[in-house]
mmCIF file of C-alpha atoms and ligand atoms in Angstrom:
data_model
loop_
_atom_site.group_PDB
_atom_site.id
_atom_site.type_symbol
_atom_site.label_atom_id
_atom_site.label_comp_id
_atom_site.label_asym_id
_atom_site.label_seq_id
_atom_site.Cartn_x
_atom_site.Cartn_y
_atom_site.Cartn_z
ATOM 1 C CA UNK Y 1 -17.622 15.446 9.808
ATOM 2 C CA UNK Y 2 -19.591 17.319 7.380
ATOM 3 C CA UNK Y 3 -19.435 16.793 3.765
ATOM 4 C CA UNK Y 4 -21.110 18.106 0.915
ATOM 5 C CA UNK Y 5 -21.371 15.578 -1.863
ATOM 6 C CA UNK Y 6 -22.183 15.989 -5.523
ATOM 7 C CA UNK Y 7 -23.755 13.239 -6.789
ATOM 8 C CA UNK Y 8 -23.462 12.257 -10.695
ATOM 9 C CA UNK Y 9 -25.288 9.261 -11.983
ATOM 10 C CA UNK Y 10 -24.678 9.992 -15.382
ATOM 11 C CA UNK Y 11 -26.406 7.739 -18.028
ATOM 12 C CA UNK Y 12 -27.010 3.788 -18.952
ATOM 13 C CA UNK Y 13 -26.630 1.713 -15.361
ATOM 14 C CA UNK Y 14 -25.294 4.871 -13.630
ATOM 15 C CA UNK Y 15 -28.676 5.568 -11.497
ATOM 16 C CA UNK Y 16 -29.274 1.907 -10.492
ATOM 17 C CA UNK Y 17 -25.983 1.310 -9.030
ATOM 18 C CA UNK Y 18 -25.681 5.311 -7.431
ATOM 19 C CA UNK Y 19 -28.724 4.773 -5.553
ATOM 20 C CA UNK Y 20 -26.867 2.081 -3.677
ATOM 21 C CA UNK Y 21 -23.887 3.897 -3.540
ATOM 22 C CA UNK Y 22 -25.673 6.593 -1.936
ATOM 23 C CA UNK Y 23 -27.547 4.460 0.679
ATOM 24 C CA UNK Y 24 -24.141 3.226 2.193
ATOM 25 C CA UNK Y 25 -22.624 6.537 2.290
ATOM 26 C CA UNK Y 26 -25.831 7.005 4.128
ATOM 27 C CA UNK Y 27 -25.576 4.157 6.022
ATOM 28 C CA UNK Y 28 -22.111 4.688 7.113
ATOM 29 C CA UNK Y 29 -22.807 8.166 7.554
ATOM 30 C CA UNK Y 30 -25.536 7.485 9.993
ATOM 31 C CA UNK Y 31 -23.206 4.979 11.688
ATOM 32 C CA UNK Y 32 -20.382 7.341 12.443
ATOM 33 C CA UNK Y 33 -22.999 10.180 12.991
ATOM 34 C CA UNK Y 34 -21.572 12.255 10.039
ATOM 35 C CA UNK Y 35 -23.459 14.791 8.336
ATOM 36 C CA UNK Y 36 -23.627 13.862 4.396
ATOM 37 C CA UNK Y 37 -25.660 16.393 2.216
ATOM 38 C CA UNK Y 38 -25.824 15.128 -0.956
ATOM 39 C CA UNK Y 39 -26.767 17.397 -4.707
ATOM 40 C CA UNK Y 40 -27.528 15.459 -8.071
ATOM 41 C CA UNK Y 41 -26.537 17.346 -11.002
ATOM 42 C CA UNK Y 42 -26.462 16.020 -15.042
ATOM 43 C CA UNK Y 43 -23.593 14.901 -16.909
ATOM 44 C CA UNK Y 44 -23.212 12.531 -19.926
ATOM 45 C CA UNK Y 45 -25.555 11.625 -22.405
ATOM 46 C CA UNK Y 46 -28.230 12.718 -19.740
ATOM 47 C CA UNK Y 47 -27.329 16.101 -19.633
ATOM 48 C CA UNK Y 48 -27.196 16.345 -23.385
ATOM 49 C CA UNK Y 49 -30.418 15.254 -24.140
ATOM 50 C CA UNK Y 50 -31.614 17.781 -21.357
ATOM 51 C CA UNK Y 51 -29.784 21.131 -21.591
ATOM 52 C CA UNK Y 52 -27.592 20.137 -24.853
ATOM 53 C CA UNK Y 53 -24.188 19.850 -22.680
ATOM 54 C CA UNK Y 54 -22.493 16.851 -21.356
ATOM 55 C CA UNK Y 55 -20.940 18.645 -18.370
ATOM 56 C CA UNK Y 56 -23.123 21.872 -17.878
ATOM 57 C CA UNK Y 57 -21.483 24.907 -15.975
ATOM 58 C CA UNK Y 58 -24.554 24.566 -13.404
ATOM 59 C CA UNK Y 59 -22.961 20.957 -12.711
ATOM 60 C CA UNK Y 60 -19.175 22.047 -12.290
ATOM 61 C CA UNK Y 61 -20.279 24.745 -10.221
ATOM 62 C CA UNK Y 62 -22.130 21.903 -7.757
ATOM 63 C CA UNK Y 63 -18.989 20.172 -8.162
ATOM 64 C CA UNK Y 64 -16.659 22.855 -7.257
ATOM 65 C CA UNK Y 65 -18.781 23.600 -3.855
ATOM 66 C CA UNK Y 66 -19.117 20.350 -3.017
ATOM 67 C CA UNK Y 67 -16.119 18.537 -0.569
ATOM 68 C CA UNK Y 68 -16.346 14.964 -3.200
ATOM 69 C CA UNK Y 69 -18.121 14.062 -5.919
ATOM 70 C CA UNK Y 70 -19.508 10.476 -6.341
ATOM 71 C CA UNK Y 71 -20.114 9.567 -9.922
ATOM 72 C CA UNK Y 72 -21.068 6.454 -11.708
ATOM 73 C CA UNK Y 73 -20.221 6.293 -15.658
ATOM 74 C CA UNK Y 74 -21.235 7.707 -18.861
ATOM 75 C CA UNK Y 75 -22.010 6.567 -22.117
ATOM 76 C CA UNK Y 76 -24.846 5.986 -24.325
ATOM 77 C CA UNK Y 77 -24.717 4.062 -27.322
ATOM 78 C CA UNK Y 78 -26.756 6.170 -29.321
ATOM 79 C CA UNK Y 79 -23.404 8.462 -29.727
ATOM 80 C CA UNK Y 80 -21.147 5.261 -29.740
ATOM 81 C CA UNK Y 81 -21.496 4.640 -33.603
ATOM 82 C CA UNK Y 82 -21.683 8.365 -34.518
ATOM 83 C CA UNK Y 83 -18.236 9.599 -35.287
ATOM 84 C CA UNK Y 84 -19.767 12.849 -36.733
ATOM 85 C CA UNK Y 85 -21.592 13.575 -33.107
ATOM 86 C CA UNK Y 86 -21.172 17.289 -32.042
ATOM 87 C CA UNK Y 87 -20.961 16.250 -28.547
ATOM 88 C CA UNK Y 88 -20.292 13.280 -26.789
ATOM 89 C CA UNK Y 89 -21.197 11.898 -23.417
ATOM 90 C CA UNK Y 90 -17.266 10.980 -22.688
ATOM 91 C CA UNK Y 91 -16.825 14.910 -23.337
ATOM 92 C CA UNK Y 92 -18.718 15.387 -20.214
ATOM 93 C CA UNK Y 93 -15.953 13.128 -18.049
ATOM 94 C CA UNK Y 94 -12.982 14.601 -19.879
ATOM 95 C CA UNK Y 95 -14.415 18.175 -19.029
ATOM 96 C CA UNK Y 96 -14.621 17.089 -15.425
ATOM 97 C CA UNK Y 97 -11.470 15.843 -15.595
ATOM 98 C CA UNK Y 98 -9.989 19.364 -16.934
ATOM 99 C CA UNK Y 99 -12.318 21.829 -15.346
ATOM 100 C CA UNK Y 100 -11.371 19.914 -11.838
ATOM 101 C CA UNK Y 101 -7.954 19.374 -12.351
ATOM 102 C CA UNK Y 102 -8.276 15.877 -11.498
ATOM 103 C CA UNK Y 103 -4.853 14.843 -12.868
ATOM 104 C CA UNK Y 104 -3.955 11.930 -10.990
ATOM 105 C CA UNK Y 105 -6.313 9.222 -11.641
ATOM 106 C CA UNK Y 106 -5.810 6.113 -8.814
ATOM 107 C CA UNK Y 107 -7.021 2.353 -10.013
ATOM 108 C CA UNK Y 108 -6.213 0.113 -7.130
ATOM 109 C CA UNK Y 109 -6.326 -3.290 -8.573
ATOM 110 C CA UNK Y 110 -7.309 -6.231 -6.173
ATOM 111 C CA UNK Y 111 -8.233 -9.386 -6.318
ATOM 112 C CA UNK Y 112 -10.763 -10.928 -3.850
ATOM 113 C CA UNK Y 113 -9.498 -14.608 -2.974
ATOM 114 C CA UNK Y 114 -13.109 -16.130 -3.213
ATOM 115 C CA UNK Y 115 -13.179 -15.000 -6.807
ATOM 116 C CA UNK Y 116 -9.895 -15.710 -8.738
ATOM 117 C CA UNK Y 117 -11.953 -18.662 -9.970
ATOM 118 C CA UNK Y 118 -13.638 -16.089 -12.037
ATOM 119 C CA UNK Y 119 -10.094 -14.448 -13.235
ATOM 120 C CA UNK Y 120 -9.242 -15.384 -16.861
ATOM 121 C CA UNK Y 121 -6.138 -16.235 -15.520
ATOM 122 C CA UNK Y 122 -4.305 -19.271 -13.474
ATOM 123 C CA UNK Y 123 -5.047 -19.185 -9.371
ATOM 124 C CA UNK Y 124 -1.523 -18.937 -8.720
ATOM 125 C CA UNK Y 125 -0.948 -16.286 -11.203
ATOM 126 C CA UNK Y 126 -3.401 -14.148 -9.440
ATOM 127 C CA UNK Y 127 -3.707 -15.174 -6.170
ATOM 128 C CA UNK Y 128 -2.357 -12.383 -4.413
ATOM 129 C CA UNK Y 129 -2.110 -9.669 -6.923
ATOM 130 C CA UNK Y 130 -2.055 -6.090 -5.578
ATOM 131 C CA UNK Y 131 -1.133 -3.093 -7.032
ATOM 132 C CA UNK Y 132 -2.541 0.578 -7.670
ATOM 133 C CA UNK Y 133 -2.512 2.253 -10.900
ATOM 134 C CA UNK Y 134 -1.406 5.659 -10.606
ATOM 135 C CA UNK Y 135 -2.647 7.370 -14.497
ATOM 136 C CA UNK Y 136 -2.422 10.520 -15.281
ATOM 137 C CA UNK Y 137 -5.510 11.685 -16.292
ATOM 138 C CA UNK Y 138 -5.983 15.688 -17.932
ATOM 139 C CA UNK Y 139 -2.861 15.706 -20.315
ATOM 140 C CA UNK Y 140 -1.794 13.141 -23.160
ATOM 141 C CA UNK Y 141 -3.456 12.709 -26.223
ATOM 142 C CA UNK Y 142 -6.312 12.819 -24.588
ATOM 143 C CA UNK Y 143 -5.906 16.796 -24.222
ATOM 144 C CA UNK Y 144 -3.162 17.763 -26.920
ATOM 145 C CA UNK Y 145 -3.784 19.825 -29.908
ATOM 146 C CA UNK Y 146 -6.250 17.400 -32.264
ATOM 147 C CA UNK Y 147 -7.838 17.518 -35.585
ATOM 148 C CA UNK Y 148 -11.036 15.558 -35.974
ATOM 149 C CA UNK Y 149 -10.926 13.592 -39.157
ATOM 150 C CA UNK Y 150 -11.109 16.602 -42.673
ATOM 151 C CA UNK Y 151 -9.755 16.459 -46.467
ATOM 152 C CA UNK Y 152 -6.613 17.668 -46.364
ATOM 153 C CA UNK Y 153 -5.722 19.325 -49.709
ATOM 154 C CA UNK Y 154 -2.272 18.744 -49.834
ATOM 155 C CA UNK Y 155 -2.003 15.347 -49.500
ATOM 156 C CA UNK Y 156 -5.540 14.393 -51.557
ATOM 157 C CA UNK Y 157 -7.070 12.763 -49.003
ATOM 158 C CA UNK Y 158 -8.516 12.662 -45.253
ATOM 159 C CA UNK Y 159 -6.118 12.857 -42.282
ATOM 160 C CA UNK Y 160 -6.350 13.375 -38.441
ATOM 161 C CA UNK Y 161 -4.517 14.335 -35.688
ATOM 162 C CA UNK Y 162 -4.092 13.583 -31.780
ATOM 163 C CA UNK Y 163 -0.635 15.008 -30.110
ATOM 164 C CA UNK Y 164 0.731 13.441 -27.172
ATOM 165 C CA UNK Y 165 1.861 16.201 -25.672
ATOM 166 C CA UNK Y 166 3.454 16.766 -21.999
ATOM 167 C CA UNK Y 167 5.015 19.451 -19.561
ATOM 168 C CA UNK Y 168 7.762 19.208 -17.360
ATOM 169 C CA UNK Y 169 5.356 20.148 -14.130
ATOM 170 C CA UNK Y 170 2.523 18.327 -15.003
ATOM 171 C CA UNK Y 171 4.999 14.948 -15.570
ATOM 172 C CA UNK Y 172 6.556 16.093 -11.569
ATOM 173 C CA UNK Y 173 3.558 16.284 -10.027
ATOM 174 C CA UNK Y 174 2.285 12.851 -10.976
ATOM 175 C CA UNK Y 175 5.448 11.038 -10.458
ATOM 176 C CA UNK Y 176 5.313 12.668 -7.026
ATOM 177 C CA UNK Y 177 2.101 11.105 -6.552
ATOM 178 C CA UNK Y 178 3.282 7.915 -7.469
ATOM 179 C CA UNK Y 179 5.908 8.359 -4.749
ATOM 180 C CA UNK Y 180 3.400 8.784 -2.662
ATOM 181 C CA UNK Y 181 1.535 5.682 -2.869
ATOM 182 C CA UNK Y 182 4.930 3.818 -3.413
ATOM 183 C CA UNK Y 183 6.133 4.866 0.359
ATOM 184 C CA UNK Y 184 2.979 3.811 1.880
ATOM 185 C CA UNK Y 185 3.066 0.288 0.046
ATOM 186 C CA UNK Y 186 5.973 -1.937 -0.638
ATOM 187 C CA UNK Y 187 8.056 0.986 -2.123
ATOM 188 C CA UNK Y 188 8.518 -0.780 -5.499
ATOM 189 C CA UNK Y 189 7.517 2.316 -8.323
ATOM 190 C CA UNK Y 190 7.209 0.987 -12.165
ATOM 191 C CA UNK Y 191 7.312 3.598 -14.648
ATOM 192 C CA UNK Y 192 5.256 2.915 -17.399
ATOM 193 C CA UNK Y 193 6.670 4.997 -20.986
ATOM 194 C CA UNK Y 194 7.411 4.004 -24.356
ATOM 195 C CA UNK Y 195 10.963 6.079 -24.469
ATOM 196 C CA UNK Y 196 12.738 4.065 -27.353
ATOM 197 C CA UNK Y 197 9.746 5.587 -29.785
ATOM 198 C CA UNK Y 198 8.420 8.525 -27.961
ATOM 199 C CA UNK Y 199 9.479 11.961 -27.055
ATOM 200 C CA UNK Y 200 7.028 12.210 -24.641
ATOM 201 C CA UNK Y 201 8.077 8.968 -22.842
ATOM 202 C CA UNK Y 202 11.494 10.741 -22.933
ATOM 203 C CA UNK Y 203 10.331 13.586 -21.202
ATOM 204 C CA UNK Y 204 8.417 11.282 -18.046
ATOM 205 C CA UNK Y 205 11.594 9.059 -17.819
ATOM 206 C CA UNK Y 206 14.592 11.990 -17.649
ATOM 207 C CA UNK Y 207 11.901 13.752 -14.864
ATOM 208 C CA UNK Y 208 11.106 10.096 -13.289
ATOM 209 C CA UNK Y 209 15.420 9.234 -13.639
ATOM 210 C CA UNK Y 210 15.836 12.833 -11.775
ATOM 211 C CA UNK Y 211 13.138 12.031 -9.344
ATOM 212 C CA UNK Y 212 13.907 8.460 -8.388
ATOM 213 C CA UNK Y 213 17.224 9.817 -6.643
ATOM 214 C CA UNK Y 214 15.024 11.832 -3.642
ATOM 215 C CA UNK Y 215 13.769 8.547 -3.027
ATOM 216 C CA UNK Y 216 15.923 6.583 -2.991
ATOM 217 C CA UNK Y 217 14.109 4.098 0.059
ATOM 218 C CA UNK Y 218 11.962 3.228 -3.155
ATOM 219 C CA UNK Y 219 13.100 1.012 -6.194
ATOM 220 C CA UNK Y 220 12.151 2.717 -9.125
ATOM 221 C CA UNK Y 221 12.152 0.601 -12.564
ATOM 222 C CA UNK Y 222 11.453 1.178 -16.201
ATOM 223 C CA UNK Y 223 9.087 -0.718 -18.421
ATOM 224 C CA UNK Y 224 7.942 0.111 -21.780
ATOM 225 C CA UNK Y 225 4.368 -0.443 -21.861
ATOM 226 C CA UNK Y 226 3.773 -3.265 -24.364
ATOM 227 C CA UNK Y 227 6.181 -4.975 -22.241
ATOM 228 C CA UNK Y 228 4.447 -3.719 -19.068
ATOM 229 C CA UNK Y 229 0.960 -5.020 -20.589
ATOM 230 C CA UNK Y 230 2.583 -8.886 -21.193
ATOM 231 C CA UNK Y 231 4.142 -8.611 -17.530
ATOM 232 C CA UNK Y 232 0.626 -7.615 -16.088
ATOM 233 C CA UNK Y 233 -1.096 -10.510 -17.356
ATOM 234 C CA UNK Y 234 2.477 -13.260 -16.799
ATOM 235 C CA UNK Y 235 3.027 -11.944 -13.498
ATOM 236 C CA UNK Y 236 0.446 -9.089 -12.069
ATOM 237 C CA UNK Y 237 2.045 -9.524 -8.447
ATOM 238 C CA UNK Y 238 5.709 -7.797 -10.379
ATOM 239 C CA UNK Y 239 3.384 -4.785 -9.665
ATOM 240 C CA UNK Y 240 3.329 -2.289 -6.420
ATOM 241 C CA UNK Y 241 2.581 1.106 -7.908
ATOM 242 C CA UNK Y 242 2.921 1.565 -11.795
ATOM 243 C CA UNK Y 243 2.620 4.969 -12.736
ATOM 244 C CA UNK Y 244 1.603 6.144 -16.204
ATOM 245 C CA UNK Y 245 0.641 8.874 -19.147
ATOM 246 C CA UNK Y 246 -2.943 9.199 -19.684
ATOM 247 C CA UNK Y 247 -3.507 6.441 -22.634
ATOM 248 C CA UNK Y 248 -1.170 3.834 -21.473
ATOM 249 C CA UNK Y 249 -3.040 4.344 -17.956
ATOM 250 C CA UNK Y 250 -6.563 4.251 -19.641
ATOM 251 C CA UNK Y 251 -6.033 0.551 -22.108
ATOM 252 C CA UNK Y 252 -3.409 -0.775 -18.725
ATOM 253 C CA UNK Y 253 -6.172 -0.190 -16.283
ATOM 254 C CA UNK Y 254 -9.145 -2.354 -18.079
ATOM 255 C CA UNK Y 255 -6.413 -4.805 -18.701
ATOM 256 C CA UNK Y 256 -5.740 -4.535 -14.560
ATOM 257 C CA UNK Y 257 -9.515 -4.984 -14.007
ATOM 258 C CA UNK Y 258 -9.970 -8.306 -15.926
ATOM 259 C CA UNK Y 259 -7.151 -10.326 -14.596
ATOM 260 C CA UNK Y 260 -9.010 -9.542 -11.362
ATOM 261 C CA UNK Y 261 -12.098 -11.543 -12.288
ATOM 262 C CA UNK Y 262 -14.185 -8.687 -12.977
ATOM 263 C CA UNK Y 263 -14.637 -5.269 -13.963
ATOM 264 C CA UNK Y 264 -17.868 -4.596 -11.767
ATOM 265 C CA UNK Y 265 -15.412 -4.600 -8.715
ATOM 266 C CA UNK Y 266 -12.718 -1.933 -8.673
ATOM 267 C CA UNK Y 267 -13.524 1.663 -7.803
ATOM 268 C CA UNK Y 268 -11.235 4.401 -8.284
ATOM 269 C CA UNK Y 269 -10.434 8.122 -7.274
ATOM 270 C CA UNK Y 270 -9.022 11.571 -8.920
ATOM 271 C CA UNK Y 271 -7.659 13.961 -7.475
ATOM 272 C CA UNK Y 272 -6.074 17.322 -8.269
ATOM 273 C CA UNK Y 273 -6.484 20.901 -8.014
ATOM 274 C CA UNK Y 274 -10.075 21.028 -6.877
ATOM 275 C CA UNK Y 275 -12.705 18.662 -5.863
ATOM 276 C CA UNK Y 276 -11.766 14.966 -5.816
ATOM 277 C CA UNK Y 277 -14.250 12.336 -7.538
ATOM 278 C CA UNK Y 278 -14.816 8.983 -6.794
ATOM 279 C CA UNK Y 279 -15.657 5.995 -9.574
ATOM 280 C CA UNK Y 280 -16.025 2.904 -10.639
ATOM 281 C CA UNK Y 281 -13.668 2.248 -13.251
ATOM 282 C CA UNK Y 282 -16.210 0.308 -15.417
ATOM 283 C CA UNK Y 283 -18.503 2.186 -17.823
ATOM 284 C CA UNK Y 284 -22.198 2.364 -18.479
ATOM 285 C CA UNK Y 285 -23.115 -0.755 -19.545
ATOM 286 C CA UNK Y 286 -26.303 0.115 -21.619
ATOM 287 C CA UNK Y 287 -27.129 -3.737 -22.426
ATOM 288 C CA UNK Y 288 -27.705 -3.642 -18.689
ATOM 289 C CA UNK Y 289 -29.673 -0.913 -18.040
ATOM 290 C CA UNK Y 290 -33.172 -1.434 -16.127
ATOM 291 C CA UNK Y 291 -32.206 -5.015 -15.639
ATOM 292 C CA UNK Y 292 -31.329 -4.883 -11.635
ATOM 293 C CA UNK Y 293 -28.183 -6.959 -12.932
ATOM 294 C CA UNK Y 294 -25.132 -4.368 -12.623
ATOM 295 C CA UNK Y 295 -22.888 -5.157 -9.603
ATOM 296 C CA UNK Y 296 -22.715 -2.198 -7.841
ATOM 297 C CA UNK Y 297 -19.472 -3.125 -5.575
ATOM 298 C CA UNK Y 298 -17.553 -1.121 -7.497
ATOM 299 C CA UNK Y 299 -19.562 2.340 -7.053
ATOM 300 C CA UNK Y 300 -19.925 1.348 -2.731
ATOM 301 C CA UNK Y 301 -16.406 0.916 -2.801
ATOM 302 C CA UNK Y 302 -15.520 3.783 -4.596
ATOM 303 C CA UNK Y 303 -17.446 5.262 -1.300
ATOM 304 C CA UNK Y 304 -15.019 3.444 0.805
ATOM 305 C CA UNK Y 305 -12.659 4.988 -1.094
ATOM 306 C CA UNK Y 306 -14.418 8.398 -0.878
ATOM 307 C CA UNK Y 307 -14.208 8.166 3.099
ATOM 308 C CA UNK Y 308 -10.590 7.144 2.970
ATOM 309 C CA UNK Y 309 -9.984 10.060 1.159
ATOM 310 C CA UNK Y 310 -10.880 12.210 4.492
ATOM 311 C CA UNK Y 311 -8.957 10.266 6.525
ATOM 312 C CA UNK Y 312 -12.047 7.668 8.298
ATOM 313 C CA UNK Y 313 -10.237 4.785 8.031
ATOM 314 C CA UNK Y 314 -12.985 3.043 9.799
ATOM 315 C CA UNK Y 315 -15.938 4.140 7.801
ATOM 316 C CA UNK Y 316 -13.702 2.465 4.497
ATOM 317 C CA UNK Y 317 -13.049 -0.146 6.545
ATOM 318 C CA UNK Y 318 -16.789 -1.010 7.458
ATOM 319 C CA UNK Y 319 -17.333 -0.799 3.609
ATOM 320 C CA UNK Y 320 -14.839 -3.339 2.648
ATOM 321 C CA UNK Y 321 -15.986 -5.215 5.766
ATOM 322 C CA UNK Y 322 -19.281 -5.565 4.273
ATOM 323 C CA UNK Y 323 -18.410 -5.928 0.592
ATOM 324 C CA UNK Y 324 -16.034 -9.144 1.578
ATOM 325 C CA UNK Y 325 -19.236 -10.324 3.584
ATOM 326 C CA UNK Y 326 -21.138 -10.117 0.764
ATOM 327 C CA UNK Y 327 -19.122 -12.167 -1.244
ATOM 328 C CA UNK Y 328 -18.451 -14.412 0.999
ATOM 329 C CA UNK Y 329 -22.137 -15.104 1.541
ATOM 330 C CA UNK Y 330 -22.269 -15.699 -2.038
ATOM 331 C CA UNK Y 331 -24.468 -12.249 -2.237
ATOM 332 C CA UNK Y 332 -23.502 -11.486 -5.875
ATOM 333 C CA UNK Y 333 -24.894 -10.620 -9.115
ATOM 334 C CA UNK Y 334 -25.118 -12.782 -12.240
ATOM 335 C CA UNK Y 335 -21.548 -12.350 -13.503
ATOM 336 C CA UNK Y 336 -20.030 -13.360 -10.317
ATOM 337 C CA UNK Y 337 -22.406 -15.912 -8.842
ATOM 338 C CA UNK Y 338 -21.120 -19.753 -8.208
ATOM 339 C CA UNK Y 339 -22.202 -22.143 -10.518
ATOM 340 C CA UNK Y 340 -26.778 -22.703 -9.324
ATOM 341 C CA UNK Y 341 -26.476 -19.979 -7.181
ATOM 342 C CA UNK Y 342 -29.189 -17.509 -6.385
ATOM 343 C CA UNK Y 343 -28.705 -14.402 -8.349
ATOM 344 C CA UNK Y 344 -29.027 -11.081 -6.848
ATOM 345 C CA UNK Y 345 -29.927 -8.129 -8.011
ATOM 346 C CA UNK Y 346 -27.483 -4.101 -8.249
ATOM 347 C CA UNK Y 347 -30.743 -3.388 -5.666
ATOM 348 C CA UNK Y 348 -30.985 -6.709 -3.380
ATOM 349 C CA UNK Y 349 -26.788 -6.460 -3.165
ATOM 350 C CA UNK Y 350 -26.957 -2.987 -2.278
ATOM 351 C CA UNK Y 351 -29.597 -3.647 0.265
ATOM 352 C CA UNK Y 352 -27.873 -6.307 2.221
ATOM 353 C CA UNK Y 353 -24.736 -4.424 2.509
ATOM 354 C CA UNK Y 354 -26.762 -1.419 3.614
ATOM 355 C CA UNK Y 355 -28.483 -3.904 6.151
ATOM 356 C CA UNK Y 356 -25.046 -5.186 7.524
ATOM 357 C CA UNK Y 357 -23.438 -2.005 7.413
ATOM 358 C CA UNK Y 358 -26.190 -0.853 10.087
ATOM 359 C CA UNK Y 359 -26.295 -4.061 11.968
ATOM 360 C CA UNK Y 360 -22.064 -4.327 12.311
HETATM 361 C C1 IPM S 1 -12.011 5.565 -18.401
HETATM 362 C C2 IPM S 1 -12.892 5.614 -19.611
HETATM 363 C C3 IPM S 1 -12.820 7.003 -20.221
HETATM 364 C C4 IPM S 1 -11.389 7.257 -20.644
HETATM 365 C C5 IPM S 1 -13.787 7.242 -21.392
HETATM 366 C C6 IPM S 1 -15.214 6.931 -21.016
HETATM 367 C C7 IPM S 1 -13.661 8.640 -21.942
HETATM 368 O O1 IPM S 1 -12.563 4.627 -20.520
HETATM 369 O O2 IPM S 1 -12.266 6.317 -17.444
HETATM 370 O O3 IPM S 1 -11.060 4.788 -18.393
HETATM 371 O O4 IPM S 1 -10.980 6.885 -21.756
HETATM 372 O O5 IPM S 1 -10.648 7.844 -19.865
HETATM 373 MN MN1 MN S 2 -10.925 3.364 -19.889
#
């Protein structure tokens, strides 16, 4: 196959753990004799500090010609502490987000038995867990009518706004990708809404309560997400699909990726209207940055995930294959080494998966 693939590093540990993301789509491409061409472009605090734009039009329009895009995270705290910023490296991933259409966001959230130790939570609680966040990602609060913080006259002091708004469609569409994901798995769909305050949470679960009966091989169910965020950490393995509005998705998700032992591990994907993108759902880590200490297992799996996408199974599979080898050679970086083991480095990890990847 031939695939064109824009390649986004983005800011903080984003190039250290995209160069090894890279090499194994390399590797694997090389492997499977694909042909992979790859394009950098900016985005994030990066791209700000070189043509004043977190997501320049020169980068959407590699984006939009290429078949994926493989990007690593954003952020800079330079901007963090800033509320009066003009622009914001996060603006550059939400304008991704909308100028792609990427509106289903999917957070598969696994644990890998040779590190529950590391999970904040019992063994048995999450031995075992496995289920796939399905969050919408270009509507919500993120993208309804706002206004940044101003006086308001009226009242005599400052106020803000942030609507949490929603359409009929765009609430159908990602339902039916929850469906989706819910066939292939073990057909158990949680809806994720908080109905008895919101309208908006009205709107998903009258579309979702219309929905659920053209499916009816699936059980759908109802939570209300502050209940949904105790069940996830008393019993993650309720969980099949859960599928969710933009900010419940966004604070549910990091909450997913703890209980799993760490954050460095789980990749994700967006898709939509337009080019899909591939990520690790962690951020940018600038404490980290130049250190050789980020695990980069989330960004080579988000390549598994990338080859998935097209339908090689195998190629994922060699991916996994090599990440559970890694492990299980106790090939890790500092946050998920064993008590006096060696550490390894985002570039020794990457290497040795590379190097098995070839050798398999
Ligand atoms: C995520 C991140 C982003 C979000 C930030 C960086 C804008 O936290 O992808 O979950 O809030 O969506
Ligand atoms: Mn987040």
């Amino acid at each position: 196959m031939d695939l064109k693939i824009a390649v986004l590093a983005g800011d903080c540990i984003g190039p250290e753990i995209m160069e090894q993301g890279v090499a194994v789509l390399h590797a694997v491409a090389d492997k499977f004799g694909h042909q992979i061409t790859c394009t950098e472009a900016l985005c994030g605090a990066h791209a700000i500090d070189e043509v004043g734009d977190p997501f320049p039009q020169e980068t959407f329009e590699v984006c939009q010609a290429a078949d994926a895009v493989l990007f690593a995270s954003v952020g800079d705290p330079k901007y963090d502490n800033n509320p009066s910023a003009k622009v914001r490296p996060e603006q550059g991933l939400l304008a991704m987000r909308k100028k792609l259409g990427l509106f289903a966001n999917i957070r598969p959230i696994t644990t890998f038995k040779c590190l529950v130790h590391k999970s904040p939570l019992k063994d048995e609680i999450v031995s075992g867990a496995d289920f796939v966040c399905i969050r919408e990602l270009t509507g919500g609060m993120y993208f309804g009518k706002k206004q940044e913080p101003a006086m308001n006259a009226e009242i005599g002091t400052e106020d803000a706004l942030d609507t949490n708004y929603y359409t009929r469609p765009e609430v159908e569409r990602i339902l039916e990708t929850g469906y989706k994901y819910a066939l292939q798995r073990k057909k158990h769909l949680t809806v994720v809404d908080k109905a008895n305050v919101l309208a908006s949470s009205r709107l998903w679960r009258k579309v979702a309560q219309e929905m659920s009966v053209k499916y009816p091989e699936v059980l759908t169910d109802y939570m209300y997400v502050d209940n949904a965020s105790m069940r996830m950490i008393q019993d993650p393995k309720f969980f099949d699909v859960i599928v969710t509005e933009n900010t419940f998705g966004d604070i549910l998700t990091d909450e997913g990726s703890c209980i799993t032992g760490s954050m460095g591990l789980l990749p994700s994907a967006s898709t939509g209207t337009s080019t899909p993108v591939f990520e690790p759902i962690h951020g940018s880590w600038p404490q980290a940055k130049g250190l050789n200490i980020a695990n980069p297992l989330a960004q080579i799996l988000s390549v598994a995930m990338l080859y998935e996408y097209f339908g090689l199974q195998e190629e994922g599979a060699l991916i996994r294959q090599a990440v559970d080898a890694s492990l299980d050679a106790n090939i890790r970086t500092p946050e998920i080494q064993v008590e006096g083991g060696a550490k390894y480095g985002t570039k020794e990890v990457g290497a040795w998966i590379v190097d098995y990847i070839k050798k398999a």
